[in-house]
C-alpha cells in the first residue's frame, strides 16, 4: 500500500525524471533537477543517441540515473521535455564580433514556465492523473523489486499470479488519487467502480507499455517483466505443477486467439498512432467512468458523464495548445476508436481467466480472481 510505504507525500518539488530535488520547469517538464536538465540539453544539442542494454525499462532514480542513459533520455521525453525547446548550440568561444544580438541563455527565464501555468489551468485532471501515475510507478519499483535496479526477464504463468496480486492494492490507491470524485462515494460504489476498472486498466497499461518497446514480441507487464510471445510454450510450461488438467500445448491452443487479438487490435494501433502518456491517461479516465457499461452503478452515471465531458475538453486543449497539432479533430476520433478494442479485449481477458479456472490452467490468487470477475 502506498500509505504504508510512506510514498504519498507531494512530489511537486521532486524532479519528474529521477526523483531528486527539483529546480523548476525545464524544456517542457514541469519539474526537473539541474542535472537532468543539463543531460537533456547536452543530448539534444550534441545530437547524441544511446542504446539500452535491457528492455527500456531500467529504473531512473537520483542515485542510479547514470546507469542507463537511453532510459534516462526516454524518461525526460516521457515527463514532457521537448527537444525543440533546446536552443541551438552556440560557439564555444563566445559570440562573434559584431553580433550585437547575442543573448546569454543562462540569463533568460525558462520559456516553459508560462506553458505549464496554462497546462495546469487547461488540463487539471490529466495533470493530476500524471502525478499519481508517477507515484504508482515509484511504488511498483518498491513493491515488485524492493526499489533496486531490475533487469526485465521473461516470466511464466505462475509468475503473473504474484504480479497481479501485488497490483490490486497499489492500483486501488492510484484510483483514489487519480479520480477524487470517488472519495465521497459509498464504499460499495467505490468497490464496484474499481472492480470494473481493474481488468481494463491491466489491458490498457500492458498494451501501452508494449507499444513503446522495440519489439512487440515482448508483452510488458506491470513490474517491467514480459511474456515472450515468440516462445509462448515456455510461458505455459510449468513442470512443478503436475496437478494442471491440460498441457502447455492445449493452453496455447486455447489462448493464442487472445494474444493475436491483443497485438492486432490493442498494441499495434497504439504503436501506429504513437499513443503518448497523456492519451493513455485519457483512455484510463474514459474507461473508469464508462457510464454505458451494463454493470455501472446507476448512482454514479451522472458523475461519470460530467467527468467524461470535462476530459474531452482537456484533450482538445492538450492537442491544440500543448501538442500543437494542426487538426486535433482528426486525432481525437482516432483515440476514441481505441475504446471498443480495449473493452473487447478486457472481456476476452476475463473469459480466459474463467476458462483457466475451469481447466485448472490458472492458479491465480482467489483475491485477484474475485476482483477481476466482479464478485462480492
Short mmCIF file of C-alpha atoms in Angstrom, two decimals:
data_model
loop_
_atom_site.label_atom_id
_atom_site.label_comp_id
_atom_site.label_asym_id
_atom_site.label_seq_id
_atom_site.Cartn_x
_atom_site.Cartn_y
_atom_site.Cartn_z
CA UNK A 1 0.00 0.00 0.00
CA UNK A 2 1.24 3.47 -0.86
CA UNK A 3 0.32 4.88 2.52
CA UNK A 4 2.25 2.14 4.32
CA UNK A 5 5.30 2.78 2.19
CA UNK A 6 5.21 6.48 3.01
CA UNK A 7 5.12 7.47 -0.63
CA UNK A 8 2.02 9.64 -0.61
CA UNK A 9 3.92 12.83 0.09
CA UNK A 10 3.68 15.54 -2.53
CA UNK A 11 6.13 15.21 -5.38
CA UNK A 12 5.57 18.71 -6.70
CA UNK A 13 9.15 19.73 -5.82
CA UNK A 14 10.79 16.49 -6.97
CA UNK A 15 12.43 16.00 -10.33
CA UNK A 16 9.96 14.11 -12.51
CA UNK A 17 12.85 12.32 -14.22
CA UNK A 18 14.94 10.96 -11.35
CA UNK A 19 13.02 11.94 -8.22
CA UNK A 20 15.83 14.17 -6.94
CA UNK A 21 15.50 17.77 -5.81
CA UNK A 22 13.70 19.77 -8.49
CA UNK A 23 14.85 23.09 -9.92
CA UNK A 24 11.68 24.27 -11.63
CA UNK A 25 10.43 23.88 -15.18
CA UNK A 26 12.88 22.86 -17.90
CA UNK A 27 12.28 22.33 -21.63
CA UNK A 28 8.60 21.44 -21.12
CA UNK A 29 8.86 19.35 -17.96
CA UNK A 30 7.08 20.99 -15.05
CA UNK A 31 9.78 20.00 -12.57
CA UNK A 32 13.30 18.76 -13.23
CA UNK A 33 16.63 18.90 -11.45
CA UNK A 34 19.61 20.75 -12.90
CA UNK A 35 21.46 17.52 -13.65
CA UNK A 36 18.62 16.03 -15.72
CA UNK A 37 18.04 19.35 -17.48
CA UNK A 38 21.75 19.57 -18.37
CA UNK A 39 21.74 15.95 -19.52
CA UNK A 40 18.77 16.61 -21.79
CA UNK A 41 20.34 19.80 -23.16
CA UNK A 42 23.62 18.02 -23.98
CA UNK A 43 21.86 15.08 -25.57
CA UNK A 44 19.75 17.23 -27.87
CA UNK A 45 22.26 19.94 -28.73
CA UNK A 46 25.04 17.45 -29.47
CA UNK A 47 22.77 15.02 -31.30
CA UNK A 48 23.71 12.11 -29.06
CA UNK A 49 21.95 8.76 -29.19
CA UNK A 50 22.02 5.96 -26.64
CA UNK A 51 21.26 2.25 -26.58
CA UNK A 52 19.59 0.45 -23.70
CA UNK A 53 21.16 -2.88 -22.81
CA UNK A 54 17.94 -4.04 -21.18
CA UNK A 55 14.38 -3.63 -22.45
CA UNK A 56 13.91 0.12 -21.99
CA UNK A 57 12.52 -0.50 -18.51
CA UNK A 58 15.59 0.49 -16.44
CA UNK A 59 15.00 2.38 -13.20
CA UNK A 60 15.88 6.08 -13.38
CA UNK A 61 16.50 7.37 -9.87
CA UNK A 62 18.66 10.10 -8.37
CA UNK A 63 21.24 7.62 -7.08
CA UNK A 64 21.50 5.49 -10.24
CA UNK A 65 20.26 7.72 -13.04
CA UNK A 66 23.56 7.48 -14.96
CA UNK A 67 23.38 3.70 -15.30
CA UNK A 68 21.26 3.76 -18.48
CA UNK A 69 21.36 6.99 -20.44
CA UNK A 70 18.87 5.68 -23.01
CA UNK A 71 16.19 5.16 -20.37
CA UNK A 72 17.08 8.46 -18.72
CA UNK A 73 16.54 10.29 -22.01
CA UNK A 74 13.29 8.39 -22.62
CA UNK A 75 12.15 9.44 -19.16
CA UNK A 76 12.95 13.09 -20.00
CA UNK A 77 10.69 12.85 -23.04
CA UNK A 78 8.07 10.99 -21.06
CA UNK A 79 7.71 13.75 -18.47
CA UNK A 80 7.30 16.42 -21.11
CA UNK A 81 10.73 17.68 -22.15
CA UNK A 82 10.62 18.83 -25.77
CA UNK A 83 13.78 18.72 -27.95
CA UNK A 84 12.58 21.79 -29.85
CA UNK A 85 12.76 23.78 -26.61
CA UNK A 86 16.54 23.35 -26.51
CA UNK A 87 18.19 26.31 -28.20
CA UNK A 88 20.79 25.60 -30.84
CA UNK A 89 24.39 25.29 -29.67
CA UNK A 90 26.37 28.45 -29.54
CA UNK A 91 30.02 28.89 -30.49
CA UNK A 92 32.20 27.53 -27.72
CA UNK A 93 34.43 30.64 -27.96
CA UNK A 94 31.52 33.01 -27.34
CA UNK A 95 29.58 35.43 -29.58
CA UNK A 96 31.14 36.51 -32.82
CA UNK A 97 32.48 40.06 -33.00
CA UNK A 98 29.87 42.49 -34.20
CA UNK A 99 26.98 40.22 -33.25
CA UNK A 100 25.08 42.60 -31.02
CA UNK A 101 22.01 40.43 -30.61
CA UNK A 102 23.80 37.52 -28.91
CA UNK A 103 21.99 36.54 -25.71
CA UNK A 104 23.34 34.74 -22.69
CA UNK A 105 20.91 31.79 -22.32
CA UNK A 106 21.64 31.48 -18.61
CA UNK A 107 20.19 34.95 -18.03
CA UNK A 108 16.90 34.17 -19.75
CA UNK A 109 13.83 32.86 -17.92
CA UNK A 110 12.83 29.30 -18.72
CA UNK A 111 10.42 29.62 -21.61
CA UNK A 112 8.45 26.58 -20.46
CA UNK A 113 7.23 28.10 -17.19
CA UNK A 114 4.39 30.03 -18.82
CA UNK A 115 3.38 26.92 -20.76
CA UNK A 116 2.88 24.94 -17.60
CA UNK A 117 0.75 27.64 -16.00
CA UNK A 118 -1.67 27.24 -18.90
CA UNK A 119 -1.41 23.45 -18.82
CA UNK A 120 -2.36 23.29 -15.16
CA UNK A 121 -5.33 25.53 -15.85
CA UNK A 122 -6.36 23.83 -19.08
CA UNK A 123 -5.91 20.15 -18.19
CA UNK A 124 -6.07 19.75 -14.39
CA UNK A 125 -7.41 16.19 -14.46
CA UNK A 126 -4.73 14.91 -16.82
CA UNK A 127 -2.01 16.61 -14.77
CA UNK A 128 -3.42 15.09 -11.57
CA UNK A 129 -3.52 11.63 -13.10
CA UNK A 130 0.06 12.11 -14.31
CA UNK A 131 1.20 12.92 -10.77
CA UNK A 132 -0.47 9.86 -9.29
CA UNK A 133 0.72 7.60 -12.10
CA UNK A 134 4.30 8.68 -11.40
CA UNK A 135 3.69 7.76 -7.75
CA UNK A 136 2.22 4.44 -8.84
CA UNK A 137 5.32 3.65 -10.84
CA UNK A 138 7.56 4.58 -7.92
CA UNK A 139 5.57 2.30 -5.62
CA UNK A 140 5.79 -0.51 -8.16
CA UNK A 141 9.58 -0.34 -8.09
CA UNK A 142 9.45 -0.82 -4.32
CA UNK A 143 6.67 -3.42 -4.17
CA UNK A 144 7.87 -5.58 -7.05
CA UNK A 145 11.65 -5.11 -6.83
CA UNK A 146 12.44 -3.63 -3.43
CA UNK A 147 13.44 -0.36 -5.06
CA UNK A 148 16.55 -1.87 -6.64
CA UNK A 149 17.58 -1.91 -10.29
CA UNK A 150 15.77 -4.69 -12.13
CA UNK A 151 16.65 -6.21 -15.48
CA UNK A 152 13.42 -7.41 -17.15
CA UNK A 153 13.10 -11.15 -17.68
CA UNK A 154 10.63 -13.47 -19.40
CA UNK A 155 8.04 -14.83 -16.97
CA UNK A 156 5.87 -17.91 -16.74
CA UNK A 157 2.18 -18.15 -15.94
CA UNK A 158 2.67 -18.73 -12.22
CA UNK A 159 4.75 -15.52 -12.01
CA UNK A 160 1.82 -13.48 -13.30
CA UNK A 161 -0.29 -14.59 -10.34
CA UNK A 162 2.04 -12.85 -7.91
CA UNK A 163 2.34 -9.73 -10.06
CA UNK A 164 -1.45 -9.35 -10.28
CA UNK A 165 -1.90 -9.90 -6.56
CA UNK A 166 0.57 -7.14 -5.72
CA UNK A 167 -1.09 -4.83 -8.23
CA UNK A 168 -4.55 -4.99 -6.63
CA UNK A 169 -3.76 -2.73 -3.68
CA UNK A 170 -1.45 -0.24 -5.36
CA UNK A 171 -3.76 0.34 -8.32
CA UNK A 172 -6.64 0.90 -5.87
CA UNK A 173 -4.58 3.64 -4.19
CA UNK A 174 -3.84 5.14 -7.60
CA UNK A 175 -7.56 5.31 -8.36
CA UNK A 176 -8.31 7.15 -5.11
CA UNK A 177 -5.85 9.88 -6.05
CA UNK A 178 -6.40 9.99 -9.80
CA UNK A 179 -10.20 10.02 -9.59
CA UNK A 180 -11.02 12.06 -6.45
CA UNK A 181 -14.75 12.03 -7.23
CA UNK A 182 -14.94 8.51 -5.74
CA UNK A 183 -13.59 9.55 -2.35
CA UNK A 184 -17.00 10.80 -1.19
CA UNK A 185 -18.90 7.80 -2.56
CA UNK A 186 -20.18 4.87 -0.55
CA UNK A 187 -17.64 2.05 -0.19
CA UNK A 188 -19.81 -0.34 -2.23
CA UNK A 189 -19.83 2.09 -5.16
CA UNK A 190 -16.07 2.63 -4.99
CA UNK A 191 -15.54 -1.12 -4.90
CA UNK A 192 -17.75 -1.74 -7.92
CA UNK A 193 -16.09 1.00 -9.97
CA UNK A 194 -12.69 -0.43 -9.15
CA UNK A 195 -13.81 -3.97 -9.98
CA UNK A 196 -14.99 -2.79 -13.37
CA UNK A 197 -11.83 -0.79 -13.99
CA UNK A 198 -9.00 -3.10 -12.87
CA UNK A 199 -9.02 -5.67 -15.72
CA UNK A 200 -9.38 -2.89 -18.30
CA UNK A 201 -6.50 -0.95 -16.75
CA UNK A 202 -4.32 -4.06 -16.84
CA UNK A 203 -5.00 -4.41 -20.57
CA UNK A 204 -4.59 -0.68 -21.28
CA UNK A 205 -1.26 -0.32 -19.49
CA UNK A 206 0.06 -3.60 -20.85
CA UNK A 207 -0.78 -2.56 -24.40
CA UNK A 208 0.73 0.90 -23.96
CA UNK A 209 3.96 -0.38 -22.39
CA UNK A 210 4.30 -2.99 -25.14
CA UNK A 211 3.76 -0.35 -27.84
CA UNK A 212 6.80 1.54 -26.52
CA UNK A 213 9.19 -1.39 -26.93
CA UNK A 214 11.36 -2.05 -29.95
CA UNK A 215 9.82 -5.50 -30.40
CA UNK A 216 6.19 -6.35 -29.79
CA UNK A 217 7.01 -9.98 -29.22
CA UNK A 218 7.53 -8.97 -25.60
CA UNK A 219 4.26 -8.19 -23.82
CA UNK A 220 5.39 -5.96 -20.96
CA UNK A 221 3.76 -6.45 -17.55
CA UNK A 222 3.27 -4.02 -14.67
CA UNK A 223 6.55 -4.92 -12.96
CA UNK A 224 8.59 -4.49 -16.16
CA UNK A 225 8.99 -8.21 -16.87
CA UNK A 226 7.46 -9.61 -20.01
CA UNK A 227 5.68 -12.50 -21.69
CA UNK A 228 7.71 -13.73 -24.64
CA UNK A 229 5.01 -14.30 -27.24
CA UNK A 230 7.64 -15.75 -29.59
CA UNK A 231 8.08 -18.62 -27.11
CA UNK A 232 4.63 -18.85 -25.61
CA UNK A 233 5.14 -22.54 -24.80
CA UNK A 234 7.72 -21.51 -22.20
CA UNK A 235 5.15 -19.19 -20.61
CA UNK A 236 2.70 -22.05 -20.08
CA UNK A 237 5.33 -24.66 -19.21
CA UNK A 238 5.02 -25.45 -15.52
CA UNK A 239 6.58 -28.78 -14.66
CA UNK A 240 6.40 -28.02 -10.93
CA UNK A 241 2.58 -28.05 -11.02
CA UNK A 242 1.56 -31.55 -12.20
CA UNK A 243 -2.00 -31.04 -10.97
CA UNK A 244 -2.87 -28.96 -14.03
CA UNK A 245 -5.53 -30.64 -16.16
CA UNK A 246 -4.14 -29.57 -19.55
CA UNK A 247 -0.66 -29.42 -21.02
CA UNK A 248 1.05 -26.34 -22.42
CA UNK A 249 0.08 -27.19 -26.00
CA UNK A 250 -3.61 -27.23 -25.11
CA UNK A 251 -3.23 -23.96 -23.22
CA UNK A 252 -1.59 -22.39 -26.26
CA UNK A 253 -4.48 -23.53 -28.46
CA UNK A 254 -6.95 -22.01 -26.01
CA UNK A 255 -5.26 -18.63 -25.54
CA UNK A 256 -3.48 -17.92 -28.85
CA UNK A 257 -6.54 -16.12 -30.32
CA UNK A 258 -6.49 -13.68 -27.40
CA UNK A 259 -2.78 -12.94 -27.88
CA UNK A 260 -3.37 -12.29 -31.57
CA UNK A 261 -6.32 -10.04 -30.82
CA UNK A 262 -4.31 -8.12 -28.20
CA UNK A 263 -1.41 -7.48 -30.57
CA UNK A 264 -3.52 -6.64 -33.62
CA UNK A 265 -6.26 -4.55 -32.00
CA UNK A 266 -4.57 -3.01 -28.96
CA UNK A 267 -0.79 -2.83 -29.25
CA UNK A 268 -0.39 -2.26 -33.00
CA UNK A 269 -2.93 0.61 -33.17
CA UNK A 270 -1.20 2.26 -30.20
CA UNK A 271 2.14 1.90 -31.96
CA UNK A 272 0.86 3.25 -35.26
CA UNK A 273 -0.68 6.35 -33.71
CA UNK A 274 2.22 6.85 -31.28
CA UNK A 275 -0.06 6.89 -28.24
CA UNK A 276 1.56 9.14 -25.65
CA UNK A 277 1.34 9.13 -21.89
CA UNK A 278 -1.42 11.73 -21.57
CA UNK A 279 -3.55 9.98 -24.16
CA UNK A 280 -3.17 6.80 -22.13
CA UNK A 281 -4.41 8.74 -19.07
CA UNK A 282 -7.37 9.96 -21.10
CA UNK A 283 -8.28 6.41 -22.10
CA UNK A 284 -7.97 5.30 -18.48
CA UNK A 285 -10.38 8.04 -17.40
CA UNK A 286 -12.92 7.22 -20.10
CA UNK A 287 -12.77 3.55 -19.14
CA UNK A 288 -13.05 4.23 -15.42
CA UNK A 289 -16.12 6.42 -15.97
CA UNK A 290 -17.71 4.20 -18.62
CA UNK A 291 -21.33 5.11 -17.93
CA UNK A 292 -22.52 2.86 -20.77
CA UNK A 293 -21.17 -0.24 -19.05
CA UNK A 294 -24.04 -2.56 -18.19
CA UNK A 295 -22.69 -3.03 -14.65
CA UNK A 296 -22.03 0.65 -13.95
CA UNK A 297 -24.00 1.64 -10.79
CA UNK A 298 -26.87 3.94 -11.69
CA UNK A 299 -25.94 6.28 -8.82
CA UNK A 300 -22.67 7.32 -10.46
CA UNK A 301 -23.76 7.66 -14.09
CA UNK A 302 -24.36 11.42 -13.84
CA UNK A 303 -20.93 11.95 -12.28
CA UNK A 304 -19.37 9.77 -14.98
CA UNK A 305 -20.98 11.81 -17.73
CA UNK A 306 -19.70 15.11 -16.30
CA UNK A 307 -16.16 13.78 -15.83
CA UNK A 308 -16.03 12.40 -19.36
CA UNK A 309 -17.25 15.67 -20.89
CA UNK A 310 -14.66 17.65 -18.91
CA UNK A 311 -11.97 15.24 -20.03
CA UNK A 312 -12.83 15.72 -23.70
CA UNK A 313 -12.39 19.46 -23.21
CA UNK A 314 -8.98 18.86 -21.64
CA UNK A 315 -7.98 16.61 -24.53
CA UNK A 316 -8.90 19.32 -27.01
CA UNK A 317 -6.76 21.78 -25.03
CA UNK A 318 -3.89 19.27 -24.93
CA UNK A 319 -3.95 18.68 -28.68
CA UNK A 320 -4.35 22.33 -29.59
CA UNK A 321 -2.06 24.15 -27.15
CA UNK A 322 0.38 21.56 -25.77
CA UNK A 323 0.99 19.20 -28.70
CA UNK A 324 0.04 21.95 -31.18
CA UNK A 325 -1.24 19.54 -33.77
CA UNK A 326 -2.73 21.30 -36.79
CA UNK A 327 -6.04 19.45 -36.62
CA UNK A 328 -6.94 17.87 -33.30
CA UNK A 329 -10.36 16.92 -34.71
CA UNK A 330 -8.67 14.04 -36.53
CA UNK A 331 -6.58 12.83 -33.59
CA UNK A 332 -9.41 12.70 -31.07
CA UNK A 333 -11.63 10.28 -33.04
CA UNK A 334 -8.58 8.08 -33.63
CA UNK A 335 -8.06 7.92 -29.87
CA UNK A 336 -11.72 7.21 -29.12
CA UNK A 337 -11.70 4.33 -31.58
CA UNK A 338 -9.34 2.55 -29.17
CA UNK A 339 -12.10 2.19 -26.58
CA UNK A 340 -14.13 -0.63 -28.20
CA UNK A 341 -10.99 -2.70 -28.80
CA UNK A 342 -9.91 -2.27 -25.17
CA UNK A 343 -13.37 -3.23 -23.93
CA UNK A 344 -13.49 -6.31 -26.16
CA UNK A 345 -10.00 -7.36 -25.08
CA UNK A 346 -10.98 -6.93 -21.43
CA UNK A 347 -13.97 -9.21 -21.97
CA UNK A 348 -11.70 -11.82 -23.54
CA UNK A 349 -9.25 -11.42 -20.65
CA UNK A 350 -11.95 -12.13 -18.06
CA UNK A 351 -13.32 -15.06 -20.08
CA UNK A 352 -9.81 -16.51 -20.39
CA UNK A 353 -9.35 -16.35 -16.64
CA UNK A 354 -12.69 -18.09 -16.09
CA UNK A 355 -11.72 -20.79 -18.58
CA UNK A 356 -8.37 -21.14 -16.87
CA UNK A 357 -10.12 -21.83 -13.59
CA UNK A 358 -12.30 -24.48 -15.20
CA UNK A 359 -9.31 -26.31 -16.70
CA UNK A 360 -7.07 -25.52 -13.73
CA UNK A 361 -4.64 -23.69 -16.00
CA UNK A 362 -4.56 -20.60 -13.85
CA UNK A 363 -3.51 -20.78 -10.24
CA UNK A 364 -4.37 -17.11 -9.84
CA UNK A 365 -4.90 -15.99 -6.27
CA UNK A 366 -8.54 -16.07 -5.14
CA UNK A 367 -8.49 -12.39 -4.13
CA UNK A 368 -7.29 -11.29 -7.57
CA UNK A 369 -9.74 -13.64 -9.26
CA UNK A 370 -12.67 -12.25 -7.27
CA UNK A 371 -11.72 -8.66 -8.08
CA UNK A 372 -11.30 -9.32 -11.80
CA UNK A 373 -14.53 -11.30 -12.05
CA UNK A 374 -16.59 -8.73 -10.14
CA UNK A 375 -17.63 -10.92 -7.28
CA UNK A 376 -18.92 -9.58 -3.98
#
